[in-house]
CSV table of C-alpha atoms and ligand atoms in Angstrom, one decimal:
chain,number,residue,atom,x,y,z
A,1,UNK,CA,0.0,0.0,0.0
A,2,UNK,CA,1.2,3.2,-1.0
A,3,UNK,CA,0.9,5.5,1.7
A,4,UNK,CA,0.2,9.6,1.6
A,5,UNK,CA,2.0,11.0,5.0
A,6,UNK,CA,0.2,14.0,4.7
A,7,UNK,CA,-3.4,12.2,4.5
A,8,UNK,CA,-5.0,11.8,8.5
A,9,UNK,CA,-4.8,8.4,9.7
A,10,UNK,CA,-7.1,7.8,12.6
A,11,UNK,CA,-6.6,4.4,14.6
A,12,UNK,CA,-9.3,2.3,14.6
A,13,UNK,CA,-9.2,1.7,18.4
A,14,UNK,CA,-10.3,4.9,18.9
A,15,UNK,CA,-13.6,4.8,17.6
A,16,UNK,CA,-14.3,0.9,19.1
A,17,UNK,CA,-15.9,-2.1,17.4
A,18,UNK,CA,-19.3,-0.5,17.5
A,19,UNK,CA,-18.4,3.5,16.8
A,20,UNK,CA,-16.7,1.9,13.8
A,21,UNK,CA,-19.6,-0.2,12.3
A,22,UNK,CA,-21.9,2.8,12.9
A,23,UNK,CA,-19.3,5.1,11.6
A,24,UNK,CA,-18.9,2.8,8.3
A,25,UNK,CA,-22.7,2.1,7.7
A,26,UNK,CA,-24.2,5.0,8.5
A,27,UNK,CA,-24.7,6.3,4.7
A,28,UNK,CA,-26.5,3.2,3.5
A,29,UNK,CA,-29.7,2.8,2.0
A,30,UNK,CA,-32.6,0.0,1.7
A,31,UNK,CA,-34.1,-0.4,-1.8
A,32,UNK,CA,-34.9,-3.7,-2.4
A,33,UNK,CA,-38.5,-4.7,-1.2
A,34,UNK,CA,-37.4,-7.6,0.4
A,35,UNK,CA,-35.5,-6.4,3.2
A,36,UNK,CA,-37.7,-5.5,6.2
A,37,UNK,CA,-34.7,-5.1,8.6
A,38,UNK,CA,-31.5,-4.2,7.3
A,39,UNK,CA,-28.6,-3.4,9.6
A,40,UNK,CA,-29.2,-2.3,13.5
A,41,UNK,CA,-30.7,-5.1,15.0
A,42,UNK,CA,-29.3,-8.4,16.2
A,43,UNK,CA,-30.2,-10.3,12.7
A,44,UNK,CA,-31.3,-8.9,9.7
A,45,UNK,CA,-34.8,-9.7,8.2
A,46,UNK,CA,-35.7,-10.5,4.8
A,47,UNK,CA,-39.0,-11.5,3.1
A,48,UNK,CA,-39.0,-12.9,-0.3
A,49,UNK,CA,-42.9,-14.4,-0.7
A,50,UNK,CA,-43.2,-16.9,-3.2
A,51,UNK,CA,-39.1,-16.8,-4.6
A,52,UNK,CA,-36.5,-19.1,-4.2
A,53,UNK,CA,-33.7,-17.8,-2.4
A,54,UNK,CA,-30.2,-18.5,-3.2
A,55,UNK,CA,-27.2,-17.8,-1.1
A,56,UNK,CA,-23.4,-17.6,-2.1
A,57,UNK,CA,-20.2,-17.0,0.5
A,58,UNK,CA,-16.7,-15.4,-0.7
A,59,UNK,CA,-13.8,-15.1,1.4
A,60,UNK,CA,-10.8,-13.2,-0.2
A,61,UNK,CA,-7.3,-13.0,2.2
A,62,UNK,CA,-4.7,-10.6,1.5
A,63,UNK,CA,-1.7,-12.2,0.0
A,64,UNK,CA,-3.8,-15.3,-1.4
A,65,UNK,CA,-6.2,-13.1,-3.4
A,66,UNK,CA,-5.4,-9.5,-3.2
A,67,UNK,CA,-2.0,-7.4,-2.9
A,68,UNK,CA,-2.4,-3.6,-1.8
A,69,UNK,CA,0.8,-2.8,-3.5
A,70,UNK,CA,-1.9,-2.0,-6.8
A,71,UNK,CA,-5.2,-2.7,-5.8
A,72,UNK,CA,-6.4,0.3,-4.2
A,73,UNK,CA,-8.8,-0.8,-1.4
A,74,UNK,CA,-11.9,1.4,-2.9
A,75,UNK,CA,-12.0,-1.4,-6.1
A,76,UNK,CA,-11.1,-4.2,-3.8
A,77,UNK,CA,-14.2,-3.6,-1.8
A,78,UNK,CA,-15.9,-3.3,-5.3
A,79,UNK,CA,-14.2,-6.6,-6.3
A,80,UNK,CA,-15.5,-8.4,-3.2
A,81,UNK,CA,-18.9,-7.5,-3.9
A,82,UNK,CA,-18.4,-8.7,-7.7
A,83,UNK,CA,-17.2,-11.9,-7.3
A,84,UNK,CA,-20.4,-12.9,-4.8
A,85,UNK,CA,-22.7,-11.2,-7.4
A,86,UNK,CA,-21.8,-13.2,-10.1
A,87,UNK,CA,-22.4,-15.9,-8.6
A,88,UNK,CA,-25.8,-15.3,-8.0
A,89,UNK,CA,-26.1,-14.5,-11.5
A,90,UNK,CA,-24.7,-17.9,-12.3
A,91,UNK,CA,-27.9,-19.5,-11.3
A,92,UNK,CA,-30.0,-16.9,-13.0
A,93,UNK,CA,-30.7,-15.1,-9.8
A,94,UNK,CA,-31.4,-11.9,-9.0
A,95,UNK,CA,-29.1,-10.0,-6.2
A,96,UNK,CA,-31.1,-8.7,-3.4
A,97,UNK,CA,-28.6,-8.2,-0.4
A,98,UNK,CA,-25.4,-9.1,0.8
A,99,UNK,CA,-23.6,-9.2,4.3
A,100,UNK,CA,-19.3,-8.2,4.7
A,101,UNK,CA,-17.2,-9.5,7.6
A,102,UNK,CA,-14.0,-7.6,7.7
A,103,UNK,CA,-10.5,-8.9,10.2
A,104,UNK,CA,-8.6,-6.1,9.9
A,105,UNK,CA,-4.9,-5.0,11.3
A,106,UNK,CA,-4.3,-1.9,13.5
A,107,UNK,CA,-1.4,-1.4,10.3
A,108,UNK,CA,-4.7,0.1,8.3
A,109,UNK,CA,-6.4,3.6,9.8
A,110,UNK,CA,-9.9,4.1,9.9
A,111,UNK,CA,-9.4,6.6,6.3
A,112,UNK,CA,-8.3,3.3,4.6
A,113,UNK,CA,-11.5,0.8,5.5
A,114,UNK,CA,-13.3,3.9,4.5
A,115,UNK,CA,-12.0,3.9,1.3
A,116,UNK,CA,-13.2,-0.1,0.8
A,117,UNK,CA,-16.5,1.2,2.4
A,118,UNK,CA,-16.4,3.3,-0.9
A,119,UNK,CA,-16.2,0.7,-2.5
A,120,UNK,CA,-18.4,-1.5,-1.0
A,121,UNK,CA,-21.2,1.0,-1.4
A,122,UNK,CA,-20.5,1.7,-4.9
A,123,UNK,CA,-21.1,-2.0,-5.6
A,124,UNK,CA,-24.6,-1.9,-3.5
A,125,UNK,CA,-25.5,1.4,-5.5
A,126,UNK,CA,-24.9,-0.3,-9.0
A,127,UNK,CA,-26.2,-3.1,-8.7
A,128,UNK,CA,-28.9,-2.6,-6.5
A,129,UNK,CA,-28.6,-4.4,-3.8
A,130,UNK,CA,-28.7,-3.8,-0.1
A,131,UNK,CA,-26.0,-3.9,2.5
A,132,UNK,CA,-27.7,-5.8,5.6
A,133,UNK,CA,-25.3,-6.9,8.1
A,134,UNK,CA,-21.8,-7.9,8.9
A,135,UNK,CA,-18.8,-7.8,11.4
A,136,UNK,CA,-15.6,-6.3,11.8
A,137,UNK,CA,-12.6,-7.7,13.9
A,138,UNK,CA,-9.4,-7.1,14.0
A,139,UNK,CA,-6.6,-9.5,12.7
A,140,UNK,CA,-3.2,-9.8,13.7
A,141,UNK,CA,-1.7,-9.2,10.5
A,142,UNK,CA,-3.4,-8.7,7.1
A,143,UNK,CA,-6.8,-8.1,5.7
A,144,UNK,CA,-9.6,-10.8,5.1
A,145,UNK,CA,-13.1,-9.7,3.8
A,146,UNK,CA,-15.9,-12.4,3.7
A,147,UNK,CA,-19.3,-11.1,1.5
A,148,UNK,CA,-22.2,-13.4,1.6
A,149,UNK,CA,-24.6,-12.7,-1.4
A,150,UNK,CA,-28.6,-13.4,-1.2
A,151,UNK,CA,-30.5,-13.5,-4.5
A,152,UNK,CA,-34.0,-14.0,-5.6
A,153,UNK,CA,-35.4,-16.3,-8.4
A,154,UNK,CA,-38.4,-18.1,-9.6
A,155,UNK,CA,-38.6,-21.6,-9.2
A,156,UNK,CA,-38.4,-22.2,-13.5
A,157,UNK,CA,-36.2,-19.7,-13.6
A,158,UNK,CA,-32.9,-21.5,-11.6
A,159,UNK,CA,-30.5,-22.7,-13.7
A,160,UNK,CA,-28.2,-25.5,-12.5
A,161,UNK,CA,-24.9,-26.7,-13.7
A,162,UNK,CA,-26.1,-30.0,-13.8
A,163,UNK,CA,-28.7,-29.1,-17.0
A,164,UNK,CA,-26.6,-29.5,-20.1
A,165,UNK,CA,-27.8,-32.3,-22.9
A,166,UNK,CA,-25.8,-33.4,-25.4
A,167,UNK,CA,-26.5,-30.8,-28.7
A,168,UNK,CA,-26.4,-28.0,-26.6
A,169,UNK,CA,-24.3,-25.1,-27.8
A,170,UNK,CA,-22.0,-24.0,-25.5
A,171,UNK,CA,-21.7,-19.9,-24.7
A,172,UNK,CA,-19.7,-17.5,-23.2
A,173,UNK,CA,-20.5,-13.7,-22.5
A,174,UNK,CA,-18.0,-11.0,-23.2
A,175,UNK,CA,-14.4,-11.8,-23.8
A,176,UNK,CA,-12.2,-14.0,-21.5
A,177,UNK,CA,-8.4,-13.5,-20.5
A,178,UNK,CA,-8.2,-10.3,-19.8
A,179,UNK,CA,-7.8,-10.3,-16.1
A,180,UNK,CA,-5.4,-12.7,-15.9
A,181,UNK,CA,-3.3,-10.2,-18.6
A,182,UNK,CA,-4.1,-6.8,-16.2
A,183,UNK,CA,-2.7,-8.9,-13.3
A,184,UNK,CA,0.7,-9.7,-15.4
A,185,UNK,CA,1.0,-6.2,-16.4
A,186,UNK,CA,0.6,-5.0,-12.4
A,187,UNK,CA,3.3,-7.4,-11.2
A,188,UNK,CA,5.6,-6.7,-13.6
A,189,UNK,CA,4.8,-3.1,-13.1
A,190,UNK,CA,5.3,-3.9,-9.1
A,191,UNK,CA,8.5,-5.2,-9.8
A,192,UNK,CA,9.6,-2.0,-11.8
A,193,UNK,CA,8.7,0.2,-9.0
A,194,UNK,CA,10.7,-2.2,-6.4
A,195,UNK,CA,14.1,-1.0,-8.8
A,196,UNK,CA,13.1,2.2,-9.2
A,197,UNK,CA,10.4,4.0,-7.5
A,198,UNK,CA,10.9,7.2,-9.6
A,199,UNK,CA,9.2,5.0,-12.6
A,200,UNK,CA,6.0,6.2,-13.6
A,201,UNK,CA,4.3,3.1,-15.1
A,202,UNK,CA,2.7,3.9,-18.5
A,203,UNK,CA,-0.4,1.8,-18.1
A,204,UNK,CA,-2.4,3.4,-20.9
A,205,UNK,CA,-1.7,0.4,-23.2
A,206,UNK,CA,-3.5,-1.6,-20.6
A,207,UNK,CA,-6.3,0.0,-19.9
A,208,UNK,CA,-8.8,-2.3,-20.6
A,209,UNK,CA,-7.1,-5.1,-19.2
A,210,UNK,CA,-5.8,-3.7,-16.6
A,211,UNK,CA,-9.7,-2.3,-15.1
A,212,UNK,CA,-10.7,-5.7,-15.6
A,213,UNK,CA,-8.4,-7.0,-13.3
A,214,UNK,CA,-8.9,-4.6,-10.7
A,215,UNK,CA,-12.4,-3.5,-11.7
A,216,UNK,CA,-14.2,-6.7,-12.5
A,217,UNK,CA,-18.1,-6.6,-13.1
A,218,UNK,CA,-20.4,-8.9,-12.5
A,219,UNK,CA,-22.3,-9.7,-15.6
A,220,UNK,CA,-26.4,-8.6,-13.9
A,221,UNK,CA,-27.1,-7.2,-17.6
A,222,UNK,CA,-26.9,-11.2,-18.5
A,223,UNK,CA,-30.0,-12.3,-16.6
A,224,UNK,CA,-31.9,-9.3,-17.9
A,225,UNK,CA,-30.9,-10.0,-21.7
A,226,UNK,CA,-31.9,-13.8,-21.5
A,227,UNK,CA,-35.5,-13.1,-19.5
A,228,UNK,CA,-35.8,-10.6,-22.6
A,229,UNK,CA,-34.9,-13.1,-25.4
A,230,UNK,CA,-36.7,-15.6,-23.7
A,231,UNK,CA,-34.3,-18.0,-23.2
A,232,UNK,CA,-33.2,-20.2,-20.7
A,233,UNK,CA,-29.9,-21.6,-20.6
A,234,UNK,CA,-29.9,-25.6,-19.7
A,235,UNK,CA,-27.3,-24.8,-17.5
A,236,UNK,CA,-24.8,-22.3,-16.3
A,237,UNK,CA,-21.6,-21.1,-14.2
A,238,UNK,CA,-19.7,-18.2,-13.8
A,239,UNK,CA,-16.3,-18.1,-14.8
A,240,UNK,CA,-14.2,-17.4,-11.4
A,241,UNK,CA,-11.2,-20.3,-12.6
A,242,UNK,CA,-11.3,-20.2,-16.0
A,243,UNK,CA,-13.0,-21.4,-19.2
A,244,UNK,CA,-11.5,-24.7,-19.1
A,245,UNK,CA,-12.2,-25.7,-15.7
A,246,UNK,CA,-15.9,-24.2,-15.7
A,247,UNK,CA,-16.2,-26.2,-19.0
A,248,UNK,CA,-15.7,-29.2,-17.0
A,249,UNK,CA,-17.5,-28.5,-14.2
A,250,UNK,CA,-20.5,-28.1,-15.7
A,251,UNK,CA,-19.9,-31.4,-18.2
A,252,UNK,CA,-19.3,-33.6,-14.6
A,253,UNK,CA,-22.5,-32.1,-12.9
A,254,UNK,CA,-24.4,-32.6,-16.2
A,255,UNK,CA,-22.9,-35.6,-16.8
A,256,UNK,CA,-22.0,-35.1,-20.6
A,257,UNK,CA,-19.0,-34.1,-22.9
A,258,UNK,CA,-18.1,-30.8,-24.9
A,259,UNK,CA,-16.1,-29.5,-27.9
A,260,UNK,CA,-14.6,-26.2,-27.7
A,261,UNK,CA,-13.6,-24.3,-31.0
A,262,UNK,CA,-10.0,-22.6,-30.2
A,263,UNK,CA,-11.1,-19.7,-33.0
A,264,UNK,CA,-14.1,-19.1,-31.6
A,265,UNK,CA,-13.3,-18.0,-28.1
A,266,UNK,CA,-13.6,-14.1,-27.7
A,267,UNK,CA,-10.3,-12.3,-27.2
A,268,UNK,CA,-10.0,-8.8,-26.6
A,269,UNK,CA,-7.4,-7.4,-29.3
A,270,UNK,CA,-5.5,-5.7,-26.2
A,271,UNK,CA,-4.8,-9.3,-24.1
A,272,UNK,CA,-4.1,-10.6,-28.0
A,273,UNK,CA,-1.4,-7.8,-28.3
A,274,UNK,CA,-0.1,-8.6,-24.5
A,275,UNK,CA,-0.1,-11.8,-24.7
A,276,UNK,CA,2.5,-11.3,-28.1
A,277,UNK,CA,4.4,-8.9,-25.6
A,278,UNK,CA,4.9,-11.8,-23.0
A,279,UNK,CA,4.9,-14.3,-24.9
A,280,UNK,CA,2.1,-16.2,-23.4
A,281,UNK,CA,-0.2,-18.4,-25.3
A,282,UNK,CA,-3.5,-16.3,-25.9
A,283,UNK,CA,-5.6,-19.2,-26.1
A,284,UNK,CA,-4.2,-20.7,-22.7
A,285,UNK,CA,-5.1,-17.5,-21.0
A,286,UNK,CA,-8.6,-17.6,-21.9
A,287,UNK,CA,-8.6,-21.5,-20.8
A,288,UNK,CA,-6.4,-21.2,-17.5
A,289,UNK,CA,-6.3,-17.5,-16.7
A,290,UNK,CA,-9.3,-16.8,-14.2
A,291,UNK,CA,-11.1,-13.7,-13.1
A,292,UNK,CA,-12.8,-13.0,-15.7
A,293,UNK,CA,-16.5,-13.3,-14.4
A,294,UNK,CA,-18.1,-14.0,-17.3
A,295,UNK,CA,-21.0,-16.5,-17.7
A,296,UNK,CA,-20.5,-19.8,-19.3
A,297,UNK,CA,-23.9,-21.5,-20.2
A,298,UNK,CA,-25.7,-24.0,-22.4
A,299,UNK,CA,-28.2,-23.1,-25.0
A,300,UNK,CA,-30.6,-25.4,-26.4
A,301,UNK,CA,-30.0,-25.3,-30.1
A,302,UNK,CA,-34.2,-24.1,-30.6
A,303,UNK,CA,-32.7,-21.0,-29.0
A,304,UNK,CA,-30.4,-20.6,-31.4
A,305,UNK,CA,-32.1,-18.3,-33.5
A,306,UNK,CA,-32.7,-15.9,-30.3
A,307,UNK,CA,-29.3,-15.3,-29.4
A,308,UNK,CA,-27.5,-15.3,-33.1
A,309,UNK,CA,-26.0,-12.5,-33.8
A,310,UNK,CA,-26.0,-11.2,-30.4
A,311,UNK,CA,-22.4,-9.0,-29.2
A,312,UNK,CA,-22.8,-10.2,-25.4
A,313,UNK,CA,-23.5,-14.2,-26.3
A,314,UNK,CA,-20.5,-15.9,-28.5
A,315,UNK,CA,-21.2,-20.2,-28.9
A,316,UNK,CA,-17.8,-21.2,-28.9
A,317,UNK,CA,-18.6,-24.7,-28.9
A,318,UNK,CA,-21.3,-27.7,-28.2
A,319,UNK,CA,-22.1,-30.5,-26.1
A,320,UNK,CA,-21.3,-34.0,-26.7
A,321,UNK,CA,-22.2,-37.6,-24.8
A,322,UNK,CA,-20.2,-38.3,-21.9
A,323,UNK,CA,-18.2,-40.8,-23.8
A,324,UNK,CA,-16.6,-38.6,-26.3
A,325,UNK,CA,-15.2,-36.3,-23.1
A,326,UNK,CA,-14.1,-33.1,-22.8
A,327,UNK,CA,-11.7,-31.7,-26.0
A,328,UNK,CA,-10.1,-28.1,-27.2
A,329,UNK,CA,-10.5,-28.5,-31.0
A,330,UNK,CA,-7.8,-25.9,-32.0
A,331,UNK,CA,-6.6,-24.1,-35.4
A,332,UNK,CA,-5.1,-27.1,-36.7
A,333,UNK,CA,-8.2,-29.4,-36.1
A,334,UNK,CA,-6.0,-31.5,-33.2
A,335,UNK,CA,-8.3,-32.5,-30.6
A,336,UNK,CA,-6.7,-31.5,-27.0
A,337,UNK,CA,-8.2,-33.2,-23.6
A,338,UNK,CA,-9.3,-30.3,-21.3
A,339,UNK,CA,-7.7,-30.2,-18.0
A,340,UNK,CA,-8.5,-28.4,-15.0
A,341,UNK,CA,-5.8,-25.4,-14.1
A,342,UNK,CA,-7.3,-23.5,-11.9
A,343,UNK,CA,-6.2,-19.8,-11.1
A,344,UNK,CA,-4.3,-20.7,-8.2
A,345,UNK,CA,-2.4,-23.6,-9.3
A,346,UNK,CA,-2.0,-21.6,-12.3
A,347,UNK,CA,-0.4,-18.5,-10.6
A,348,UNK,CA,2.1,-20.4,-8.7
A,349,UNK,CA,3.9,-22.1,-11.8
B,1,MG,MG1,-18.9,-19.6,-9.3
């Protein structure tokens, strides 16, 4: 964390466990109809009628998942928030409310856990949700945040993972690799500034990659688009590990194979040209990279018609029996086995 002397840094001792919460939540506001009792009480209450309910839990710990030396703590608060959203959107959901437990260190002042308050409250205003409980403790050495998400959805409106059928075509919103590519451009930025601190990175090139990295968004505009082309997907996931470990995911729970086209999976032209620059495989990036929080979802091929064409929804490949398993069919028409690299085994190689 880069740290302004002349800024005010109050402890957070002096304001207590209790000044602080009040201090942190005082600005937030209740919108969604389904919150009776937001924060203030011992529990908070919620009343959602007829809907299905579904409920996600995040935990991200500093040095695991985030590093302060470039993430400033207003978009990691944002981030936080993301990464539960989309996975209520993963089930076709919509967000309704979410709860944050912050551990905190005595090394950050108050003005800093305001700033991810900033950023916690941006996410709630943009996405429409409400902020209706929590905890704050401290930690004895970094930062951990834990968001739980609540979302509200018909009953035929939940989509599974487990819904795919052989014939389906498989899709993917947006473009994929990108945040994977913002994070390489950061460290090697980081590692810059540890030689020379005087070095003003030029991160213009990198913009878009770069924001996606640190300013990820939860796809809400998704469920929206498929209630309006009327389509259900047969089964979705959101794409936290990347595309070739969701891809499997969702072929075990459905309990069916897939073929993924190598040119068909949407590349942004700037994690194309930074890939060149580090000489990194563009397509493994999309397939291993991570972050991206996209949706990945199966489309019955009667639905074709409603979703051809369409700039957020690219079919990049199809589903298959079980038996012909899981393959990349690249450039050259080779069939490649998917494996499973997640992020974090990815990172550490
Ligand atoms: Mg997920």
């Amino acid at each position: 964390m880069i740290e302004d002397k002349n800024q005010p840094r109050t402890s957070i001792s002096e304001l207590g466990e209790f000044g602080l919460i009040d201090h942190l939540t005082q600005n937030f506001e209740i919108t969604q109809k389904s919150t009776v009792k937001g924060i203030g009480d011992d529990a908070a209450v919620l009343d959602f009628k007829s809907k299905q309910i579904v409920i996600t839990t995040d935990l991200l710990v500093e040095h695991v998942h985030f590093d302060l030396s470039y993430m400033p703590l207003k978009h990691l608060g944002y981030k936080a928030i993301m990464v539960n959203l989309s996975d209520v959107y993963a089930m076709n959901a919509t967000a309704t409310q979410v709860t944050i437990a912050i551990a905190v260190s005595n090394r950050f002042p108050l003005e800093a856990i305001e700033e991810l308050y900033v950023g916690f409250e941006a996410a709630a205003k943009f996405y429409d949700i409400d902020i209706v409980g929590g905890d704050t403790t401290s930690s004895t050495t970094g930062l951990i945040i834990s968001v739980t998400a609540i979302g509200e959805v018909n009953k035929n409106d939940v989509v599974y993972r487990s819904g795919a059928k052989p014939n389906d075509l498989l899709v993917v919103t947006g473009d994929l690799g990108a945040a994977y590519m913002g994070f390489q451009v950061l460290q090697r930025e980081k590692e810059v500034f540890k030689v020379n601190p005087n070095n003003q990175p030029d991160l213009d090139p990198y913009s878009y990659i770069v924001e996606r990295q640190l300013k990820p968004e939860a796809r809400k505009d998704i469920v929206k688009l498929l209630k309006d082309l009327k389509v259900k997907p047969t089964s979705m996931i959101d794409i936290s590990d990347g595309l070739s470990s969701e891809i499997i995911h969702l072929c075990k729970q459905s309990a069916v194979g897939a073929e993924l086209y190598e040119d068909k999976i949407p590349l942004d032209p700037q994690v194309i040209s930074t890939c060149e620059e580090f000489n990194l495989d563009s397509t493994t990036i999309a397939l291993n990279g991570g972050e991206d929080y996209e949706l990945l979802m199966t489309i019955s091929q009667e639905d074709f018609p409603k979703i051809k064409g369409n700039p957020n929804l690219t079919v990049i490949g199809y589903i298959t029996d079980k038996e012909k398993g899981m393959h990349l069919v690249t450039r050259g028409e080779t069939l490649v086995p998917l494996i499973a690299k997640g992020w974090n085994s990815f990172k550490d190689q």
